[in-house]
């Protein structure tokens, strides 16, 4: 038995949510689809695939004040940032939700990042299963699935005239209070995400292939912009700088990418990653080696946004495959 | 035609690598979607079969010469790309004798989105009146006769809007910018070791990823390219949030053309108007 | 795992309020700053090798090695060279100025493990700052350690940090202080040699010894080679690494050398550990 909601009922429910909280959903802006706040349910793009930028902006904003400081007589008054607004994200896909969940690893590790914790506490995620994965998707190879409910509060699955509703967490159940769900025996089709990326054992392979000249050759075409890191739901490196406006000082945190030149340049001028190859290698080692070694899951959820957006076609699926080959060769050599 | 171009490029690359004229050939190969090209760096004659040339070869490969300064490198250039080469030569960023230029008469390049086959020509190819490279050591394809100069209809359309409409439009664009700097990284004219956007002291832009800062970023970059932009439009192509950067660059391109009758990159040593002072130059633009 | 909702209260990016109590010129571009915490109950118990972030509000925040020792209760001391925006701003401050400090971060030199051993301290330029608390601890507990050799180098005599303390150090029993500069001046009567050459000349014995080195990467590399030639094992040579840092909390992932965070797993590492790193520092 499943519980279902018709399309109209869903829209009415979302309309109610809208009155009391910020409702964030996929919206079409020119020819982009982005997770943005909606003023009415009509603004929601129900039929887009996945968005062009990930929803991590709603937990790890592109710019966020960590605290503000103000000179008060001879003293300095500090006001830590507080997130007060309750937010509901509708239409988040299982891959993106998993991306958010795995970032709990670094961000909630002691000492916990209180801003991330506040965003997580104040946000409820209404996930949407993927009925037809896109050509760039490879979530199943990275330990996810198009209908994976493990990281959302509620999971909706499209069926004929509505959705199957699966309340996953207490938060999700709370949000559904007052919504009448119909019992049904309809079940969602279980789509497969067909692209096979050989990610099994990739952590070992990356370690073995660490010193291979492959990375330098791959980096030949890399522009070292920040696109891959910024569209990615699991890239989480940031920059911190002060900004003063009208006597108030904000300590800001912003997105930054390990790809940018000077990311690791220290005060004396020394830069341990001055060459392109070691910078490019850093990103993939972080996702496929350091992150899983420290936190468990791979640092990639298979959403495919970097594959679509990289201007020079640096394709993580291709890299994983290449590195497996390289790692195997090293393995053979040493035995 | 395209397959013939591919053959010619492969043969030339093989020759250049085998006789040691160059250490690397920068060209194009087919990407992971099997449809669109991507930049390829060929170091061995055995690998030249990777090289292709077709109407998806959108990248301006000249930028990569800046990473290969000490080495002899061959680079495949289309019309627009060749102007970038002249720009970098005139600004003394690369040495002519270190670059072997494989010019390709450009068939026009189509829109490229990953895994999508398109027949739609890019906007810049509609504007382009320089399909034949202006500098080359080896030419693939026969020079074409160009149509009469294009107008700046896109700029005129934008200028026809009221100031309020334009302000609202550009505010909207600035809200989308995520400051990935892909525009800068793809641009052959942007090669400053320390970009003004990253300057701390003075802080021209600031790290906040927000409309005010993004406006500053995009506007100042356009000004830094005034009289230097060669209209490859790669900046707009690479932008992940589809900012209409060509409008900014072309507005300034039109202005420079009007004021100085000058197009960037047409020759290696034409004096660039914004860095050249002539005694007999008109003072007072309003005249 | 703890729920996110339980972790909202303490913002680890907010510095402890502190006041600059003393500023002393050490060299033409290095000043010694002493900070006192405004709220003594803000815990800041630190050990040699650890570092803190000092905030010049408006200019920003940067990490600096603590150059004092907690048990002397002389305030939090940082030797800071003016090289960029934050350090320049700090250099403009006068005693009484309000700043912020976060920390202590990182691991520390295991001074207890070094007891009974011969201690060789080798530092260049501003790199000497994190070695000073090691010297202080050893000389304050002189009987607990064997022979001490201190080698301090700089570009010119004016650039030697802590010059006012050299005589006191040399006065300690069984303690040798060797100074060297790249280029002397008319008054300089000491060595003009690179640090690795001084090491080669002094030939410190590796027997039961610990060599603690800090300085620019190139100095560390050559000194390391020299020590190994003298027979020092990788586990007998320890250094403190520098990495570009922003958070100090293991979250911004900027300071890593391979899988190790300089801010959390370091900055103190033995060479045995460093040679096991997957990435070069």
XYZ file of N, CA, C and O in Angstrom, chain B residues 152 155 159 250-263 273 282 285:
80
model
N 25.903 46.086 -35.872
C 25.855 45.713 -34.461
C 24.398 45.747 -34.000
O 24.038 46.443 -33.050
N 23.655 45.143 -30.336
C 23.984 46.288 -29.477
C 22.910 47.358 -29.627
O 22.444 47.940 -28.634
N 20.585 49.102 -26.847
C 20.625 50.553 -26.630
C 19.270 51.194 -26.805
O 19.004 52.257 -26.249
N 30.815 43.712 -27.322
C 30.533 44.258 -28.651
C 30.178 45.731 -28.599
O 30.443 46.475 -29.540
N 29.598 46.174 -27.513
C 29.328 47.602 -27.355
C 30.658 48.356 -27.428
O 30.785 49.365 -28.122
N 31.640 47.845 -26.700
C 32.946 48.515 -26.692
C 33.672 48.330 -28.016
O 34.380 49.221 -28.485
N 33.462 47.181 -28.634
C 34.077 46.939 -29.936
C 33.542 47.961 -30.948
O 34.303 48.554 -31.734
N 32.240 48.191 -30.882
C 31.619 49.142 -31.808
C 32.170 50.546 -31.576
O 32.483 51.277 -32.513
N 32.307 50.888 -30.309
C 32.809 52.217 -29.947
C 34.234 52.411 -30.481
O 34.574 53.450 -31.021
N 35.068 51.400 -30.275
C 36.469 51.488 -30.709
C 36.538 51.612 -32.232
O 37.341 52.365 -32.782
N 35.663 50.894 -32.897
C 35.631 50.943 -34.366
C 35.251 52.345 -34.835
O 35.867 52.922 -35.735
N 34.238 52.881 -34.173
C 33.762 54.233 -34.496
C 34.839 55.288 -34.264
O 35.077 56.157 -35.072
N 35.474 55.205 -33.100
C 36.412 56.251 -32.702
C 37.764 56.124 -33.389
O 38.411 57.126 -33.695
N 38.210 54.903 -33.582
C 39.584 54.715 -34.053
C 39.679 53.919 -35.347
O 40.780 53.658 -35.823
N 38.538 53.478 -35.886
C 38.539 52.657 -37.090
C 39.490 51.472 -36.911
O 40.345 51.191 -37.756
N 39.353 50.810 -35.771
C 40.331 49.786 -35.407
C 39.647 48.500 -34.983
O 38.671 48.514 -34.233
N 40.180 47.385 -35.470
C 39.727 46.068 -35.035
C 40.943 45.354 -34.442
O 42.016 45.347 -35.049
N 44.835 51.299 -30.199
C 44.457 52.683 -29.913
C 44.512 53.071 -28.450
O 44.887 54.189 -28.116
N 43.026 63.513 -32.345
C 41.936 64.396 -31.941
C 41.814 64.430 -30.436
O 41.771 63.400 -29.789
N 36.511 64.072 -27.689
C 35.736 63.108 -28.464
C 34.452 63.734 -28.968
O 33.922 63.365 -29.986
